[in-house]
XYZ file of C-alpha atoms in Angstrom:
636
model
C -22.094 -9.389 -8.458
C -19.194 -11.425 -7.492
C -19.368 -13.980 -4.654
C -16.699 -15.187 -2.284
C -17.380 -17.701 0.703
C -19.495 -16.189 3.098
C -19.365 -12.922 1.439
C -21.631 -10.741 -1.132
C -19.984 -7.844 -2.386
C -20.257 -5.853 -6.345
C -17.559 -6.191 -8.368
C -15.700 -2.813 -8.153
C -15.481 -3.697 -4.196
C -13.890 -7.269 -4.997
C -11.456 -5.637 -6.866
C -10.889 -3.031 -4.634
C -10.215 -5.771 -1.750
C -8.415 -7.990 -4.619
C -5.898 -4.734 -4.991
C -5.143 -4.681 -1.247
C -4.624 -7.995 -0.749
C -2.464 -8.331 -3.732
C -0.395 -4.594 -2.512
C -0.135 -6.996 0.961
C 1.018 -9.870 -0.431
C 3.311 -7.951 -2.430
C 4.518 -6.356 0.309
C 5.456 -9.523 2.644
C 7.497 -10.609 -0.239
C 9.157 -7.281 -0.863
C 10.294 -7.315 2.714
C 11.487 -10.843 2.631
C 12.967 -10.956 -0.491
C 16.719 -8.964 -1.264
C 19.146 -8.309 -4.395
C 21.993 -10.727 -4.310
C 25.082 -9.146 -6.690
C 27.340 -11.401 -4.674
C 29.854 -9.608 -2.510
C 28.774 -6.344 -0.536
C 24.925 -6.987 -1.577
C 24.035 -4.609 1.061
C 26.571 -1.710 -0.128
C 24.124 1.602 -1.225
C 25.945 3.250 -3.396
C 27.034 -0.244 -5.443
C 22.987 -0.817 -5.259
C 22.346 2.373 -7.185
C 25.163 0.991 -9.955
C 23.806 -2.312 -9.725
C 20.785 -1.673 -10.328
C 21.294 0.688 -12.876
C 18.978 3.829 -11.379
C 20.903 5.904 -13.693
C 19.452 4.944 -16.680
C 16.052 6.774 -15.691
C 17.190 9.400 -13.194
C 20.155 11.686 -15.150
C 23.146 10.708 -13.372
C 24.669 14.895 -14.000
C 27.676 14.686 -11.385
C 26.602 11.315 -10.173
C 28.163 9.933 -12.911
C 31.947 10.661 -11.607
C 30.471 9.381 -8.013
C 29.537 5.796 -9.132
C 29.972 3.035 -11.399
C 26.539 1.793 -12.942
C 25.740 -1.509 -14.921
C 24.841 -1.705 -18.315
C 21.532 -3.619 -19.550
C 21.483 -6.598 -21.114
C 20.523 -5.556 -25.273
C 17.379 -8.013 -26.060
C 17.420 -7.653 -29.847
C 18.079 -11.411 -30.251
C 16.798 -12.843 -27.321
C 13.919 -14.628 -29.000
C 16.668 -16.614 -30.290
C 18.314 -17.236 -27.021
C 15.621 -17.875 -24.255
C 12.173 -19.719 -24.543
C 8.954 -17.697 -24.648
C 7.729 -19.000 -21.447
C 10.387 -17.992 -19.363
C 10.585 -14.217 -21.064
C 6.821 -14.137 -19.845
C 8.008 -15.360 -16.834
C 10.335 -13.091 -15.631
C 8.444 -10.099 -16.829
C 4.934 -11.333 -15.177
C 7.464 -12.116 -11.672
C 10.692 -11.460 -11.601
C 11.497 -12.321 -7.836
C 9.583 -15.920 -8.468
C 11.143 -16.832 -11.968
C 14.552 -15.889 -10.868
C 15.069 -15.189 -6.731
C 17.181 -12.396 -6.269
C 17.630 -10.763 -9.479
C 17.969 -7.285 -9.607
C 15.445 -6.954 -12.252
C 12.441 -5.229 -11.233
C 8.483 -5.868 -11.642
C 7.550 -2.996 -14.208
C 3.899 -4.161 -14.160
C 3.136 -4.558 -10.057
C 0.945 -2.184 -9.846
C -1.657 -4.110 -12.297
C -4.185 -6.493 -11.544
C -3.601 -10.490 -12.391
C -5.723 -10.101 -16.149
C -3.860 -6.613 -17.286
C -0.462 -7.979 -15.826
C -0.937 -11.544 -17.606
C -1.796 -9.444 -20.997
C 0.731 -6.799 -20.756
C 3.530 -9.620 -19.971
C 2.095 -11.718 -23.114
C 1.986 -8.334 -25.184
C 5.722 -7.832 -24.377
C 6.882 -11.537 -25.082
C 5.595 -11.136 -28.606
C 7.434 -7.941 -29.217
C 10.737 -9.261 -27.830
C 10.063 -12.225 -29.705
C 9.592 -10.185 -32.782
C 12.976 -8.646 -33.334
C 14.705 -11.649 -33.925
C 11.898 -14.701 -34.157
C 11.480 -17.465 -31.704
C 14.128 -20.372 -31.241
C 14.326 -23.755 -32.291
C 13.875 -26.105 -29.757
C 14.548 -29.461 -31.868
C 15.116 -31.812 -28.816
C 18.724 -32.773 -28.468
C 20.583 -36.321 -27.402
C 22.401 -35.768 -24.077
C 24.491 -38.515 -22.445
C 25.094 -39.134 -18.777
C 29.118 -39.162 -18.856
C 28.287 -35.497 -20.382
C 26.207 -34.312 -17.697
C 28.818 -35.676 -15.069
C 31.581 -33.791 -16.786
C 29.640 -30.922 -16.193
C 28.879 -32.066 -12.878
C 33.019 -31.206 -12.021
C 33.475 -28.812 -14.224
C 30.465 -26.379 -12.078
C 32.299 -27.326 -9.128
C 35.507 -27.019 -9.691
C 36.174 -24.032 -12.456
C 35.126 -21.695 -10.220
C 31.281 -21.357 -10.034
C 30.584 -22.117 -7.047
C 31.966 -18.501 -5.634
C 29.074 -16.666 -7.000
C 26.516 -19.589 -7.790
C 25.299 -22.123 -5.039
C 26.991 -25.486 -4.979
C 24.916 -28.426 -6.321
C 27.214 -31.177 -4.329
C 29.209 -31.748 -0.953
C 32.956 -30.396 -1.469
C 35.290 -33.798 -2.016
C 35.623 -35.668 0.603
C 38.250 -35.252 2.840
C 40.964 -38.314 4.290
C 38.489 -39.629 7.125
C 35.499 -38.825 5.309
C 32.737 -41.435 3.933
C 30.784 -41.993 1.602
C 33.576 -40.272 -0.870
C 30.491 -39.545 -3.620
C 30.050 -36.134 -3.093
C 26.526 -36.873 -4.464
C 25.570 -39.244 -0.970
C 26.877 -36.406 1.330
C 25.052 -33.302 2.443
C 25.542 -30.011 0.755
C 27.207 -27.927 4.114
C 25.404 -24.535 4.625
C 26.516 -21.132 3.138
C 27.361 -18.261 5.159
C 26.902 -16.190 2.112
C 23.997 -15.253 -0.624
C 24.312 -17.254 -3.712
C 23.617 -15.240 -7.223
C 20.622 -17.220 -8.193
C 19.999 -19.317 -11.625
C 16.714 -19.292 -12.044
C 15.013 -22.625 -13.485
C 17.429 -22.674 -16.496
C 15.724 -25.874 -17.409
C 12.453 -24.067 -18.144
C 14.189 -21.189 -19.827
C 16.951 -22.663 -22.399
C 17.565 -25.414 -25.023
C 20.999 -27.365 -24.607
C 22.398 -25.196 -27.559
C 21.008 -21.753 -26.312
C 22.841 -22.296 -23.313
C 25.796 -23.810 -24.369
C 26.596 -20.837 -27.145
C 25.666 -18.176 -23.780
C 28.252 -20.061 -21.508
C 30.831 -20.287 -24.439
C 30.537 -16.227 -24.667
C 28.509 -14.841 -21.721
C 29.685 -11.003 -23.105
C 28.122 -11.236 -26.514
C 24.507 -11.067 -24.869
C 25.746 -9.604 -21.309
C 28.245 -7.320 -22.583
C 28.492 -5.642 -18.823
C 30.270 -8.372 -17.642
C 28.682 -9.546 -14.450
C 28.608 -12.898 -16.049
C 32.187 -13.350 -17.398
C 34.039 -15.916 -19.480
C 35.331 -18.852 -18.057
C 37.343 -19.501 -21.276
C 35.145 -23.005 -21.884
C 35.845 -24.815 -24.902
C 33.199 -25.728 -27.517
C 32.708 -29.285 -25.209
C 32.736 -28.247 -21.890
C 30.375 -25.776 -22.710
C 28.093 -28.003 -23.927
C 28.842 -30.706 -20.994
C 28.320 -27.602 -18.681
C 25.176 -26.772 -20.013
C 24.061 -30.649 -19.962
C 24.269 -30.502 -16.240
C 22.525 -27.323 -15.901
C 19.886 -28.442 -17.724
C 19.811 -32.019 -16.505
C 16.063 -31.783 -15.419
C 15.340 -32.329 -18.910
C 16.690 -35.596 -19.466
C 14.298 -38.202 -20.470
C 16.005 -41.906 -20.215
C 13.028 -43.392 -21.406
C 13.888 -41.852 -24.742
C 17.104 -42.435 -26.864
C 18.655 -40.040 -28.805
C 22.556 -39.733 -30.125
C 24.708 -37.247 -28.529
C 26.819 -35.027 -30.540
C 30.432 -36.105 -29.944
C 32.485 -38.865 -28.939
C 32.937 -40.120 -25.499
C 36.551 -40.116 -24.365
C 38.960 -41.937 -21.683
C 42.174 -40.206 -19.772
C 45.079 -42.247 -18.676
C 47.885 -41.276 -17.104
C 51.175 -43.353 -17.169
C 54.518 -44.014 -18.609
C 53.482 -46.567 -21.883
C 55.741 -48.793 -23.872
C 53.351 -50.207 -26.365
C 50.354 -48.349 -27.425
C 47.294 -51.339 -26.635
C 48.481 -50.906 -23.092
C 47.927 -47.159 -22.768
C 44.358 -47.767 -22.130
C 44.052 -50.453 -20.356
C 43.038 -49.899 -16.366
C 41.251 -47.246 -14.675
C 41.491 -43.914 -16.327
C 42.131 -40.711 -14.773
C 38.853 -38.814 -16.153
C 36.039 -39.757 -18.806
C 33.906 -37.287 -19.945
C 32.530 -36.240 -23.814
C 34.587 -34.066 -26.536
C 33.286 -32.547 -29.787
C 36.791 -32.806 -31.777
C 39.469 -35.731 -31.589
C 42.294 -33.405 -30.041
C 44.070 -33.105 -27.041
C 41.582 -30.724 -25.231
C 40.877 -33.365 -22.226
C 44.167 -34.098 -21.587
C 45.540 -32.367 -18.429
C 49.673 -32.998 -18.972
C 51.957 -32.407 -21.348
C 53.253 -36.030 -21.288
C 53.197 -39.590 -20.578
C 49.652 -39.764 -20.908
C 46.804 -41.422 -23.032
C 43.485 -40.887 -24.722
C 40.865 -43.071 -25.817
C 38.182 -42.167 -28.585
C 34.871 -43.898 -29.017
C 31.425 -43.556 -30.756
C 30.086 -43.317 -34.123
C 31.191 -41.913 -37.123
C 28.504 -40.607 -39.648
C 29.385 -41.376 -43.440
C 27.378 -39.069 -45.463
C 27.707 -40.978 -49.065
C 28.708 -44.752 -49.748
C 32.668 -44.779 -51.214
C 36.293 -44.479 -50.079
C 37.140 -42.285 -46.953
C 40.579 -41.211 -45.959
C 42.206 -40.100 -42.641
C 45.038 -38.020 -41.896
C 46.570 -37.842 -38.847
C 49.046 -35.416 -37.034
C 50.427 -36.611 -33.903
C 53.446 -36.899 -31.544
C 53.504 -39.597 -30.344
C 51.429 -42.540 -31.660
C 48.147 -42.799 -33.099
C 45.548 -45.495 -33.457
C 42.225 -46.036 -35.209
C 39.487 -48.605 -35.742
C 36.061 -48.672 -37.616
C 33.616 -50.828 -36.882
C 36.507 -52.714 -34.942
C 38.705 -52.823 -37.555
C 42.150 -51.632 -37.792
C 42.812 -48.794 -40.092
C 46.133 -49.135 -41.595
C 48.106 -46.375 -40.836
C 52.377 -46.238 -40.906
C 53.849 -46.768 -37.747
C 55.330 -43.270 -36.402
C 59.136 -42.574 -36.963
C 60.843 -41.778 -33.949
C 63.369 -39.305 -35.806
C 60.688 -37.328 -36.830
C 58.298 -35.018 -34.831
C 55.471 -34.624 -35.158
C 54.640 -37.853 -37.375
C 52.038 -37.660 -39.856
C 49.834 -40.619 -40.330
C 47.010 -41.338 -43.231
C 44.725 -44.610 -44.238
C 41.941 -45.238 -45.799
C 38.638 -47.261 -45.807
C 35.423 -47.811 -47.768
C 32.599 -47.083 -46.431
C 28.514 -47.562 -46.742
C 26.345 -44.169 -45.770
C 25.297 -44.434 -42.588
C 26.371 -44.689 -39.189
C 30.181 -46.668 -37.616
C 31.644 -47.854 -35.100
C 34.571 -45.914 -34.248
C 37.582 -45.903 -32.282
C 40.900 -43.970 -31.943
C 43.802 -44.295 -29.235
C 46.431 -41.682 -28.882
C 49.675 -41.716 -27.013
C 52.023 -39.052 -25.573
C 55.521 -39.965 -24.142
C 57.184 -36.484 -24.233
C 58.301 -34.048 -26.320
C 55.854 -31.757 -27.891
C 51.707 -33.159 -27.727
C 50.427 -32.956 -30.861
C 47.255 -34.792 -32.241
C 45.035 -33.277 -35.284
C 42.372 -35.388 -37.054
C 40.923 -35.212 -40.478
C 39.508 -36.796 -43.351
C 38.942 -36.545 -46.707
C 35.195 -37.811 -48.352
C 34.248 -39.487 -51.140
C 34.012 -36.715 -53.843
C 36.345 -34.081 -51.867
C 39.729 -33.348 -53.081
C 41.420 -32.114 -50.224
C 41.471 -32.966 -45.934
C 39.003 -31.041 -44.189
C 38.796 -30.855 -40.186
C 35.799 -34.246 -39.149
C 32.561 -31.635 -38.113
C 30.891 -32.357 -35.031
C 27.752 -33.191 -36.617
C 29.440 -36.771 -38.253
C 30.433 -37.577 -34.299
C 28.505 -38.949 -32.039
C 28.162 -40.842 -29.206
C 25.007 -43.155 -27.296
C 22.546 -40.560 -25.461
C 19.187 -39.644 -24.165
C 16.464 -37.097 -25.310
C 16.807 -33.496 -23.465
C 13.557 -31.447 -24.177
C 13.081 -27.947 -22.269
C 10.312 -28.204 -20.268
C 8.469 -24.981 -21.688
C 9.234 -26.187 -25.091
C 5.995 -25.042 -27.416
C 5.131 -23.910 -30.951
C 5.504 -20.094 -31.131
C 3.768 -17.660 -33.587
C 4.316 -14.031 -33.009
C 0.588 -12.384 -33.170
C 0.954 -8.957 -34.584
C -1.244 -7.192 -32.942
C 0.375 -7.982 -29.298
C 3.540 -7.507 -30.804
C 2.165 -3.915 -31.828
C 1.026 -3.084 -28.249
C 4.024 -4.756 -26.506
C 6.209 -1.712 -28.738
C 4.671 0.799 -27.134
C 4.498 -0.251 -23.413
C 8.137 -1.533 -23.384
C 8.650 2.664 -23.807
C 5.985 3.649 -21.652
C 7.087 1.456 -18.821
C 10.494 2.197 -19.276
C 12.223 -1.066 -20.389
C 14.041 1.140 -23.050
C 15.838 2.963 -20.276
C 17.642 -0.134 -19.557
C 17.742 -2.219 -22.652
C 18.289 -1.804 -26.183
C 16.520 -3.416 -28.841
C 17.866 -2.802 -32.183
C 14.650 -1.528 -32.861
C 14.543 1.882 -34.645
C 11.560 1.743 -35.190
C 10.654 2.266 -31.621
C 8.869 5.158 -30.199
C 11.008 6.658 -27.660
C 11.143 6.343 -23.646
C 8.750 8.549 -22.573
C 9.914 8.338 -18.605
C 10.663 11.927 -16.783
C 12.339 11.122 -13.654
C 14.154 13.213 -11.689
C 18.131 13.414 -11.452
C 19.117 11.429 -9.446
C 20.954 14.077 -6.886
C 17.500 15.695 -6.782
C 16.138 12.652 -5.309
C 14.394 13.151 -1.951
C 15.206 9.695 -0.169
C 12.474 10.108 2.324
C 9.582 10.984 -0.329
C 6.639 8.460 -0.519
C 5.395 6.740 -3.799
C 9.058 6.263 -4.846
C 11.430 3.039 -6.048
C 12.051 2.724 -2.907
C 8.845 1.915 -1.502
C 8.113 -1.667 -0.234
C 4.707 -1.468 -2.106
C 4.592 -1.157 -5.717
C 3.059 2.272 -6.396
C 1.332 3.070 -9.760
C 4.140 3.762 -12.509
C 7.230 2.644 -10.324
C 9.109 -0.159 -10.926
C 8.838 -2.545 -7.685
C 12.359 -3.785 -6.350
C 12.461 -6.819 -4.002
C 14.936 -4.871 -1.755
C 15.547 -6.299 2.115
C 14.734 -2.949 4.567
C 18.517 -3.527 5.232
C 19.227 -2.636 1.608
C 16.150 0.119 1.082
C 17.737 1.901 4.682
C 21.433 1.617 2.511
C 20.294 3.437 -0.829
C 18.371 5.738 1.023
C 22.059 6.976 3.286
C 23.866 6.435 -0.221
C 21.799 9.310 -1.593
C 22.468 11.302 0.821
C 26.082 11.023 0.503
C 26.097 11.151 -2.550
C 25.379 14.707 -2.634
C 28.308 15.795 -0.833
C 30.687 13.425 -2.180
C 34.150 13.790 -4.432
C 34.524 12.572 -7.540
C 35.462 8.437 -7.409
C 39.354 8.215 -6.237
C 41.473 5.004 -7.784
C 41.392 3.142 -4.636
C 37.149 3.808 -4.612
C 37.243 2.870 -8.003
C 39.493 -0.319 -7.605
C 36.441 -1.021 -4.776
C 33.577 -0.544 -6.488
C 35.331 -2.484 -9.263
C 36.022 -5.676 -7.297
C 32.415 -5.605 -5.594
C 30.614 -4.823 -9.017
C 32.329 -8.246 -10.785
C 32.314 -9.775 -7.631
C 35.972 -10.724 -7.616
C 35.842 -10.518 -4.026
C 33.960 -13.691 -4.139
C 37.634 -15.256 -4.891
C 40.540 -12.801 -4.151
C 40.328 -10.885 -0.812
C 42.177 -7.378 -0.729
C 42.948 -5.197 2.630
C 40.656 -7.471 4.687
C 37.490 -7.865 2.435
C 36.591 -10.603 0.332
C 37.753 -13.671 -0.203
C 35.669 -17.207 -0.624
C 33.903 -18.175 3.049
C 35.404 -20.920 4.577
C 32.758 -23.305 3.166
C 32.886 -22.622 -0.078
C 36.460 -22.626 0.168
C 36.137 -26.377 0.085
C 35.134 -26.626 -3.394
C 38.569 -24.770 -4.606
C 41.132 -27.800 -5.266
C 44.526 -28.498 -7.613
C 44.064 -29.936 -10.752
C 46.138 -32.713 -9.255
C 47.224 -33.694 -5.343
C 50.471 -31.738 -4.874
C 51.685 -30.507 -1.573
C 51.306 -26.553 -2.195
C 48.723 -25.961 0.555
C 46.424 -23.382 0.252
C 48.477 -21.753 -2.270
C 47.812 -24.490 -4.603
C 44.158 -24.252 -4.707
C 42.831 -20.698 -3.380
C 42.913 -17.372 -5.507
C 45.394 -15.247 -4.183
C 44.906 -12.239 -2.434
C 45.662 -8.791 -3.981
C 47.194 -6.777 -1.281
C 49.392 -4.219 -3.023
C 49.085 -6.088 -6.080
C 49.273 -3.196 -8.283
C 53.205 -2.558 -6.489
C 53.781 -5.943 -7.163
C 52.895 -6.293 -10.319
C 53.858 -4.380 -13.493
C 50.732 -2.679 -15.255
C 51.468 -4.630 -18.442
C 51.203 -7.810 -16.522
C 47.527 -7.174 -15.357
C 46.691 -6.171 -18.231
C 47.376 -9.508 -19.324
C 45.978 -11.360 -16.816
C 42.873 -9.152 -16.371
C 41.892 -8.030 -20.277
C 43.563 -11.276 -21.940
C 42.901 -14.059 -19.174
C 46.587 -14.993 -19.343
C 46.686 -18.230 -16.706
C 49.601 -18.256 -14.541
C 48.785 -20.775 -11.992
C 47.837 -23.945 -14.204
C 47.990 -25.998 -10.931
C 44.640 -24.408 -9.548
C 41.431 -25.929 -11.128
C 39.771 -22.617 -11.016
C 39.889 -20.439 -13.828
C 40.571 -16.629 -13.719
C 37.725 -15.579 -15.822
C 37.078 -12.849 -18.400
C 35.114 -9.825 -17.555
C 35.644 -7.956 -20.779
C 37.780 -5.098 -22.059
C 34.923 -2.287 -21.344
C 34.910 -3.420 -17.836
C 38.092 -4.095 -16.528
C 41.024 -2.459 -18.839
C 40.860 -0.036 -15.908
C 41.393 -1.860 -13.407
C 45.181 -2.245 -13.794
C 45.937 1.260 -14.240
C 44.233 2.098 -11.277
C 45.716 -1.129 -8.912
C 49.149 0.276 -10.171
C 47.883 4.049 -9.108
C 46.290 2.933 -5.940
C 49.324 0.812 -4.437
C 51.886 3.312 -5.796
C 52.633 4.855 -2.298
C 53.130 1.028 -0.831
C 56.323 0.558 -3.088
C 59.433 2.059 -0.858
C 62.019 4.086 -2.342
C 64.816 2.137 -3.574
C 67.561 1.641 -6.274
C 67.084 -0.957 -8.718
C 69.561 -3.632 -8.516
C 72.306 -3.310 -11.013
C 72.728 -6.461 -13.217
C 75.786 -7.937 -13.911
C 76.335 -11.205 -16.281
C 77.227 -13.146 -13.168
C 74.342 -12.472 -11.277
C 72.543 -13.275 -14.644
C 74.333 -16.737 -14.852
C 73.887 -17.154 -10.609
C 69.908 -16.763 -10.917
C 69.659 -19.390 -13.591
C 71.111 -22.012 -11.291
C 69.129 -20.596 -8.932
C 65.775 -21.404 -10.464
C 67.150 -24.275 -12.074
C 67.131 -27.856 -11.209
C 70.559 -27.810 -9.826
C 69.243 -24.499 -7.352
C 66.081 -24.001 -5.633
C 64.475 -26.227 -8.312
C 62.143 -23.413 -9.218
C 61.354 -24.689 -12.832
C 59.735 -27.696 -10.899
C 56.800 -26.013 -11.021
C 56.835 -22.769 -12.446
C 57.069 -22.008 -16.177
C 60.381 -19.360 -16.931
C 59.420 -17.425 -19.849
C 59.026 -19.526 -22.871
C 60.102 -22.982 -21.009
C 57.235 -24.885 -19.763
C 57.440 -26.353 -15.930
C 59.108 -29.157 -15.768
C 56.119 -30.767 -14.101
C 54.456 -30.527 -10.770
């Protein structure tokens, strides 16, 4: 017998009355709960892409009437997530990660069989590749507030929610966008889960570095981060784990930005800088001009072995170093050659140094390359990142524990990822794996009205459950519908589905959809106060962009990530080759009929010589801002 307050029942009732409860509660958060992909979240027939329905139900002609989203491949993401969090999502996917479109394979089970089946699956996972190393790691705070800006201002914040008020604008106080509210969102946010019970520092660093690698559809693209902003990046993210209690040393040096025209190279870093932050190389990757400028190095430099260490130095202009405040003698830089190289040495004891390195940049070309040469080496090798470092605390994931993949769940975990249908979607590497055993219907043959379907708000036996809003359920139910009498994708559908599928809409807006809402809006700025206007911060629209633009050209910007307005402080990022190389073709194909008929203008050498004036600094000035080919701008 099993006893609840105030009532006597046996046990096969309880669970009966457990079941319902559970089927209600599911239910209530079914109905309350939605998909977020970010732009058009509500759009049917981008639902049944989105959330890949294909991949059980044979697409036959479908498959010219929709775009549909590949699975993430999990055959190394033992090495990549923490075992918690993969039990986690599977157990709830709507509670470990709000909004995702992955559904709950195991709803229909009660609380024990869900909570074994979910642990059964984690070791299997686990199993293809072996759990991760989660060796605590030294963080520092100038790190995380790099990231801080860089989440904010690279372009985020369009698909993710902001963490911050937008800066502050000329009448506004307090100016810390940390001490002001966060202004409300018009729009869903793609949600991020609690990354800080889900990845180590490095896991999620190497992810943000190169998002396609383990999501190769694209929905999370490049943002073309360097080696340190990815880890500053993923510092913030994971900033829940910092323990100041606890020191630890940061990988890195710490660096200082100054912006100026400098005679003498002391006085280059003297004052306020323009931007601090953390770097994993001594190079020029914080610098944000191409001259008259100034950067400071400082931290510790690991000496492996006790004996004579030597430096070399390329840079244009001047260079500067100290160890353990000491000056390094290096040749002072000859102005009639460019760039100047520079080398010194010093002996050192193994062990930890102080160390500190000042570069300057009048003009000309920016140049700075550091290396060094070990006791015992022969030859100048680039300084790793693991002999820098820098004064930090101890980040430790929160679900950080000893893991030991049990066989025997491993075993069983095989055989329901198939049976459930988790092969459908993802791939494992495995091939050793028994094969899906799913029969679903195609999807044209789908009745959109039938009971015990995907579509239901209560999880039936064998169905996946999908926290769909009605609003979306009522949209993939008409999209079915149409679907049967539609024509194949045309290039303007296509060019669509495209935009809404990456979300680009989130930035660009094209024939009156898209574009970021007004508040987010707030959060796009220059890299530096210029008077552009809107144009100087905000992603341009892309009316008739493929007439305006030759297909080559969006190839380049699209495929390659080729920047062409280096005054916005959001990126263009990289969805992948697979998932956009069509895109241009079809933009060009699409707009074709906007381009009037015309005769192309017939070049002479005088109009030739007129337009260079033109766009030179004698003209309109054009080169004030915009590079011309080969020639950089001249500055902004």
């Amino acid at each position: 017998m099993v006893y609840f307050p105030g009532l006597r029942m046996n046990v096969h009732r309880a669970t009966a009355v457990f079941a319902i409860l559970l089927m209600i509660a599911s239910a209530s958060r079914a109905a309350e709960a939605q998909v977020i992909l970010g732009h058009a979240n509500n759009d049917g027939r981008l639902l049944l892409g989105e959330l890949a329905c294909t991949a059980c139900h044979a697409p036959a002609k479908a498959a010219d009437l929709l775009t549909s989203r590949r699975g993430i491949p999990l055959n190394t993401v033992g090495q990549r997530v923490l075992p918690a969090a993969i039990t986690s999502l599977i157990t709830d996917p709507q509670t470990s990660k709000p909004g995702t479109p992955m559904p709950d394979l195991l709803a229909a089970l009660l609380p024990a069989e869900k909570s074994a089946a979910a642990e059964n699956l984690t070791h299997y996972l686990i199993s293809l590749s072996g759990p991760m190393q989660s060796t605590p790691r030294g963080v520092s705070e100038i790190a995380i507030k790099r990231g801080q800006d860089l989440y904010h201002t690279i372009g985020c914040i369009a698909c993710h929610a902001p963490m911050i008020a937008p800066p502050a604008g000329e009448d506004e106080e307090p100016k810390d966008p940390t001490k002001r509210p966060i202004p409300k969102l018009e729009t869903p946010s793609v949600p991020l889960g609690d990354l800080a019970a889900k990845y180590t520092v490095e896991s999620l660093a190497d992810f943000l570095r190169d998002p396609l690698k383990t999501r190769p559809a694209g929905r999370m693209p490049s943002m073309n981060l360097s080696a340190s902003e990815s880890a500053d990046l993923a510092a913030y993210l994971l900033r829940d784990q910092l323990d100041k209690k606890t020191p630890l040393a940061a990988r890195g040096l710490r660096f200082a930005y100054f912006e100026a025209e400098f005679k003498a190279l002391g006085n280059a870093v003297k004052g306020k800088s323009h931007d601090e932050g953390t770097s994993l190389e001594i190079g020029l990757g914080p610098a944000k001009r191409t001259d008259h400028f100034a950067l400071k190095f400082t931290g510790d430099l690991e000496a492996p072995a006790d004996g004579k260490y030597s430096f070399h130095f390329e840079a244009d202009d001047s260079v500067e170093m100290k160890i353990n405040n000491k000056i390094v003698p290096l040749p002072k830089p000859d102005p009639k050659k460019r760039p100047n190289t520079a080398e010194g040495s010093v002996t050192l004891k193994k062990g930890k140094h102080a160390i500190e390195i000042i570069y300057k940049q009048n003009d000309n070309e920016k140049i700075l390359t550091a290396t060094w040469m070990p006791p015992g080496e022969t030859a100048y090798a680039p300084i790793p990142e693991s002999a820098l470092s820098h004064a930090g605390f101890k980040m430790t994931p929160k679900t950080a524990t000893a893991f030991i993949v049990d066989a025997a769940k491993a075993a069983a975990g095989k055989e329901l990822f198939a049976k459930i249908g988790c092969a459908s979607c993802h791939d494992t590497g495995d091939k050793t794996a028994p094969p899906t055993t799913l029969a679903a219907k195609p999807l044209l043959d789908l009745n959109p009205n039938a009971k015990n379907t995907c579509l239901d708000e209560s999880p039936s036996p064998g169905r996946p459950a999908y926290a769909l809003s009605p609003k979306q359920r009522a949209a993939l139910r008409t999209a079915l519908v149409d679907l049967k009498s539609a024509s194949p994708l045309d290039v303007k559908t296509i060019v669509a589905q495209t935009l809404s599928a990456l979300n680009c809409l989130a930035c660009h807006s094209r024939d009156g959809a898209g574009g970021p809402e007004v508040t987010r809006a707030l959060y796009f700025t220059p890299v530096e106060e210029m008077d552009l206007g809107d144009e100087g911060r905000l992603p341009p629209h892309l009316n008739e962009a493929g007439a305006k633009l030759k297909t080559a050209a969006l190839g380049q910007i699209l495929v390659t990530g080729l920047r062409v307005r280096p005054y916005m402080s959001t990126r263009m990022p990289s969805f992948g080759k697979d998932n956009i190389s069509h895109l241009p073709a079809a933009l060009a194909a699409a707009d074709a009929p906007k381009v009037p008929a015309h005769t192309p203008l017939a070049t002479t050498p005088q109009l030739i010589d007129e337009g260079r004036r033109l766009v030179g600094v004698n003209g309109l000035g054009c080169v004030q801002c915009h590079s011309w080919g080969t020639l950089k701008s001249l500055g902004l």
